[in-house]
Amino acid sequence: MERTLAIIKPDAVERGFTGKILDNIENNDLKVVALKMLHITKGEAEGFYKVHAQRPFFESLTAYMSSGVVVSAVLEGENAIKKWRDLMGATNPKDATSGTIRKEFAIDIEKNSVHGSDSPETASYEIPYFFSSLEIFSRRPTQT
């Protein structure tokens, strides 16, 4: 089983799409094993996105991510990173495939409604940024 971080960004939370996005996740063979709502500070957003610190969009991205409530989740499943990224769709919603979250809910390339880890290495940094090990629950098969 693989884990990945998912963030429902401020634009989607504000417009009331959290439930629809979580439903989409669970209907696509991904299990939510940790979930929380939070309002991250600008400094926390800068720490989270530090890999992009030299990029021209860094200031705008971190201001946006700290502008409102986000919903952060840990997803678990077979090939969870790829599944979640496929379900999210292309970063630019104009390029996203019909039926993906970004095609359905995104406003633009920055306010694209969701974030997801892009590799196991990234997930191993991103998940503990928001969750302690005590906050993550594994889904175990029911014993009969």
PDB file of C-alpha atoms in Angstrom:
ATOM      1  CA  MET A   1       0.000   0.000   0.000  1.00  0.00           C
ATOM      2  CA  GLU A   2       1.194   3.470  -0.880  1.00  0.00           C
ATOM      3  CA  ARG A   3       0.315   6.782   0.755  1.00  0.00           C
ATOM      4  CA  THR A   4       0.093  10.267  -0.659  1.00  0.00           C
ATOM      5  CA  LEU A   5      -0.876  13.702   0.570  1.00  0.00           C
ATOM      6  CA  ALA A   6      -3.945  15.427  -0.819  1.00  0.00           C
ATOM      7  CA  ILE A   7      -4.895  19.027  -0.154  1.00  0.00           C
ATOM      8  CA  ILE A   8      -8.216  20.546  -1.058  1.00  0.00           C
ATOM      9  CA  LYS A   9      -7.197  24.146  -1.659  1.00  0.00           C
ATOM     10  CA  PRO A  10      -8.905  27.321  -0.373  1.00  0.00           C
ATOM     11  CA  ASP A  11     -10.867  27.963  -3.579  1.00  0.00           C
ATOM     12  CA  ALA A  12     -12.547  24.543  -3.508  1.00  0.00           C
ATOM     13  CA  VAL A  13     -13.226  24.625   0.243  1.00  0.00           C
ATOM     14  CA  GLU A  14     -14.722  28.118   0.008  1.00  0.00           C
ATOM     15  CA  ARG A  15     -16.992  27.100  -2.883  1.00  0.00           C
ATOM     16  CA  GLY A  16     -18.261  24.037  -0.997  1.00  0.00           C
ATOM     17  CA  PHE A  17     -16.621  21.264  -3.037  1.00  0.00           C
ATOM     18  CA  THR A  18     -14.909  19.405  -0.180  1.00  0.00           C
ATOM     19  CA  GLY A  19     -17.553  16.679   0.057  1.00  0.00           C
ATOM     20  CA  LYS A  20     -17.677  16.128  -3.705  1.00  0.00           C
ATOM     21  CA  ILE A  21     -13.884  15.851  -3.901  1.00  0.00           C
ATOM     22  CA  LEU A  22     -13.710  13.428  -0.951  1.00  0.00           C
ATOM     23  CA  ASP A  23     -16.504  11.369  -2.525  1.00  0.00           C
ATOM     24  CA  ASN A  24     -14.545  11.284  -5.778  1.00  0.00           C
ATOM     25  CA  ILE A  25     -11.473  10.057  -3.889  1.00  0.00           C
ATOM     26  CA  GLU A  26     -13.317   7.262  -2.114  1.00  0.00           C
ATOM     27  CA  ASN A  27     -15.107   6.189  -5.300  1.00  0.00           C
ATOM     28  CA  ASN A  28     -11.736   5.680  -6.996  1.00  0.00           C
ATOM     29  CA  ASP A  29     -10.203   3.025  -4.746  1.00  0.00           C
ATOM     30  CA  LEU A  30      -8.367   5.441  -2.456  1.00  0.00           C
ATOM     31  CA  LYS A  31      -8.920   5.358   1.290  1.00  0.00           C
ATOM     32  CA  VAL A  32      -8.786   8.469   3.447  1.00  0.00           C
ATOM     33  CA  VAL A  33      -6.632   7.466   6.433  1.00  0.00           C
ATOM     34  CA  ALA A  34      -6.172  10.970   7.899  1.00  0.00           C
ATOM     35  CA  LEU A  35      -8.139  14.180   7.457  1.00  0.00           C
ATOM     36  CA  LYS A  36      -8.121  17.699   8.919  1.00  0.00           C
ATOM     37  CA  MET A  37      -9.197  21.248   8.167  1.00  0.00           C
ATOM     38  CA  LEU A  38      -6.724  24.002   8.868  1.00  0.00           C
ATOM     39  CA  HIS A  39      -5.799  27.550   7.979  1.00  0.00           C
ATOM     40  CA  ILE A  40      -2.064  27.526   7.313  1.00  0.00           C
ATOM     41  CA  THR A  41       0.041  30.635   7.842  1.00  0.00           C
ATOM     42  CA  LYS A  42       2.098  32.275   5.117  1.00  0.00           C
ATOM     43  CA  GLY A  43       5.249  30.931   6.802  1.00  0.00           C
ATOM     44  CA  GLU A  44       3.840  27.395   6.881  1.00  0.00           C
ATOM     45  CA  ALA A  45       2.925  27.662   3.192  1.00  0.00           C
ATOM     46  CA  GLU A  46       6.441  28.895   2.413  1.00  0.00           C
ATOM     47  CA  GLY A  47       7.925  25.935   4.293  1.00  0.00           C
ATOM     48  CA  PHE A  48       5.652  23.461   2.550  1.00  0.00           C
ATOM     49  CA  TYR A  49       6.383  24.832  -0.938  1.00  0.00           C
ATOM     50  CA  LYS A  50      10.076  25.604  -0.303  1.00  0.00           C
ATOM     51  CA  VAL A  51      11.035  23.479  -3.310  1.00  0.00           C
ATOM     52  CA  HIS A  52       9.469  26.252  -5.433  1.00  0.00           C
ATOM     53  CA  ALA A  53      11.108  29.157  -3.567  1.00  0.00           C
ATOM     54  CA  GLN A  54      13.049  30.343  -6.623  1.00  0.00           C
ATOM     55  CA  ARG A  55      10.096  30.051  -9.005  1.00  0.00           C
ATOM     56  CA  PRO A  56       8.258  33.205 -10.118  1.00  0.00           C
ATOM     57  CA  PHE A  57       4.914  31.933  -8.775  1.00  0.00           C
ATOM     58  CA  PHE A  58       6.180  31.200  -5.228  1.00  0.00           C
ATOM     59  CA  GLU A  59       4.928  34.443  -3.632  1.00  0.00           C
ATOM     60  CA  SER A  60       1.511  34.198  -5.242  1.00  0.00           C
ATOM     61  CA  LEU A  61       1.157  30.483  -4.453  1.00  0.00           C
ATOM     62  CA  THR A  62       2.040  30.840  -0.784  1.00  0.00           C
ATOM     63  CA  ALA A  63      -0.202  33.891  -0.382  1.00  0.00           C
ATOM     64  CA  TYR A  64      -3.067  31.964  -1.956  1.00  0.00           C
ATOM     65  CA  MET A  65      -2.523  28.796   0.097  1.00  0.00           C
ATOM     66  CA  SER A  66      -2.584  30.839   3.312  1.00  0.00           C
ATOM     67  CA  SER A  67      -5.634  32.863   2.253  1.00  0.00           C
ATOM     68  CA  GLY A  68      -8.264  30.483   3.603  1.00  0.00           C
ATOM     69  CA  VAL A  69      -9.093  27.077   4.986  1.00  0.00           C
ATOM     70  CA  VAL A  70      -7.648  23.951   3.366  1.00  0.00           C
ATOM     71  CA  VAL A  71      -8.519  20.310   3.902  1.00  0.00           C
ATOM     72  CA  SER A  72      -5.497  18.072   4.154  1.00  0.00           C
ATOM     73  CA  ALA A  73      -5.728  14.291   3.814  1.00  0.00           C
ATOM     74  CA  VAL A  74      -3.568  11.219   3.646  1.00  0.00           C
ATOM     75  CA  LEU A  75      -4.754   8.789   1.004  1.00  0.00           C
ATOM     76  CA  GLU A  76      -3.828   5.125   0.935  1.00  0.00           C
ATOM     77  CA  GLY A  77      -4.116   2.518  -1.788  1.00  0.00           C
ATOM     78  CA  GLU A  78      -2.351   0.561  -4.498  1.00  0.00           C
ATOM     79  CA  ASN A  79      -0.392   3.099  -6.588  1.00  0.00           C
ATOM     80  CA  ALA A  80      -2.007   5.888  -4.562  1.00  0.00           C
ATOM     81  CA  ILE A  81       0.269   8.630  -5.927  1.00  0.00           C
ATOM     82  CA  LYS A  82      -0.470   7.860  -9.570  1.00  0.00           C
ATOM     83  CA  LYS A  83      -4.179   7.271  -8.895  1.00  0.00           C
ATOM     84  CA  TRP A  84      -4.532  10.584  -7.089  1.00  0.00           C
ATOM     85  CA  ARG A  85      -2.577  12.495  -9.723  1.00  0.00           C
ATOM     86  CA  ASP A  86      -4.681  10.950 -12.500  1.00  0.00           C
ATOM     87  CA  LEU A  87      -7.850  11.817 -10.601  1.00  0.00           C
ATOM     88  CA  MET A  88      -6.675  15.413 -10.050  1.00  0.00           C
ATOM     89  CA  GLY A  89      -5.910  16.012 -13.722  1.00  0.00           C
ATOM     90  CA  ALA A  90      -3.393  18.373 -15.320  1.00  0.00           C
ATOM     91  CA  THR A  91      -2.144  21.323 -13.246  1.00  0.00           C
ATOM     92  CA  ASN A  92      -3.693  23.714 -15.752  1.00  0.00           C
ATOM     93  CA  PRO A  93      -7.417  22.938 -15.801  1.00  0.00           C
ATOM     94  CA  LYS A  94      -7.538  23.970 -19.488  1.00  0.00           C
ATOM     95  CA  ASP A  95      -5.372  20.910 -20.200  1.00  0.00           C
ATOM     96  CA  ALA A  96      -7.171  18.572 -17.780  1.00  0.00           C
ATOM     97  CA  THR A  97      -9.165  15.607 -19.033  1.00  0.00           C
ATOM     98  CA  SER A  98     -12.938  15.669 -18.682  1.00  0.00           C
ATOM     99  CA  GLY A  99     -14.051  14.040 -15.440  1.00  0.00           C
ATOM    100  CA  THR A 100     -10.935  14.993 -13.472  1.00  0.00           C
ATOM    101  CA  ILE A 101     -11.208  17.159 -10.365  1.00  0.00           C
ATOM    102  CA  ARG A 102      -9.339  20.081 -11.880  1.00  0.00           C
ATOM    103  CA  LYS A 103     -11.439  20.030 -15.052  1.00  0.00           C
ATOM    104  CA  GLU A 104     -14.629  19.995 -12.984  1.00  0.00           C
ATOM    105  CA  PHE A 105     -13.770  22.360 -10.103  1.00  0.00           C
ATOM    106  CA  ALA A 106     -10.652  24.462 -10.818  1.00  0.00           C
ATOM    107  CA  ILE A 107     -10.803  28.184 -11.508  1.00  0.00           C
ATOM    108  CA  ASP A 108      -7.362  28.586 -13.084  1.00  0.00           C
ATOM    109  CA  ILE A 109      -3.797  27.216 -12.943  1.00  0.00           C
ATOM    110  CA  GLU A 110      -3.200  28.587  -9.424  1.00  0.00           C
ATOM    111  CA  LYS A 111      -6.681  28.083  -7.999  1.00  0.00           C
ATOM    112  CA  ASN A 112      -6.764  24.536  -9.313  1.00  0.00           C
ATOM    113  CA  SER A 113      -8.644  23.148  -6.291  1.00  0.00           C
ATOM    114  CA  VAL A 114      -6.297  20.322  -5.228  1.00  0.00           C
ATOM    115  CA  HIS A 115      -2.688  19.407  -4.527  1.00  0.00           C
ATOM    116  CA  GLY A 116      -1.053  15.991  -4.508  1.00  0.00           C
ATOM    117  CA  SER A 117       2.389  14.553  -3.873  1.00  0.00           C
ATOM    118  CA  ASP A 118       4.234  13.846  -7.115  1.00  0.00           C
ATOM    119  CA  SER A 119       6.499  11.033  -5.906  1.00  0.00           C
ATOM    120  CA  PRO A 120       7.126   8.748  -2.924  1.00  0.00           C
ATOM    121  CA  GLU A 121       9.968  11.055  -1.848  1.00  0.00           C
ATOM    122  CA  THR A 122       7.704  14.096  -1.927  1.00  0.00           C
ATOM    123  CA  ALA A 123       4.960  12.233  -0.047  1.00  0.00           C
ATOM    124  CA  SER A 124       7.467  11.269   2.651  1.00  0.00           C
ATOM    125  CA  TYR A 125       8.138  14.996   3.216  1.00  0.00           C
ATOM    126  CA  GLU A 126       4.591  16.295   2.734  1.00  0.00           C
ATOM    127  CA  ILE A 127       2.602  13.850   4.874  1.00  0.00           C
ATOM    128  CA  PRO A 128       4.488  14.537   8.126  1.00  0.00           C
ATOM    129  CA  TYR A 129       4.325  18.272   7.383  1.00  0.00           C
ATOM    130  CA  PHE A 130       0.620  18.085   8.249  1.00  0.00           C
ATOM    131  CA  PHE A 131       0.146  14.815  10.174  1.00  0.00           C
ATOM    132  CA  SER A 132       1.829  13.008  13.040  1.00  0.00           C
ATOM    133  CA  SER A 133       1.980   9.214  12.886  1.00  0.00           C
ATOM    134  CA  LEU A 134      -0.700   9.098  15.610  1.00  0.00           C
ATOM    135  CA  GLU A 135      -3.159  10.861  13.293  1.00  0.00           C
ATOM    136  CA  ILE A 136      -2.899   8.336  10.450  1.00  0.00           C
ATOM    137  CA  PHE A 137      -5.004   5.184  10.532  1.00  0.00           C
ATOM    138  CA  SER A 138      -4.365   2.148   8.373  1.00  0.00           C
ATOM    139  CA  ARG A 139      -7.312   0.376   6.855  1.00  0.00           C
ATOM    140  CA  ARG A 140      -7.051  -3.255   7.782  1.00  0.00           C
ATOM    141  CA  PRO A 141      -9.262  -5.980   6.344  1.00  0.00           C
ATOM    142  CA  THR A 142     -12.088  -7.068   8.605  1.00  0.00           C
ATOM    143  CA  GLN A 143     -11.438 -10.455  10.168  1.00  0.00           C
ATOM    144  CA  THR A 144     -14.134 -13.082   9.862  1.00  0.00           C
TER     145      THR A 144
END
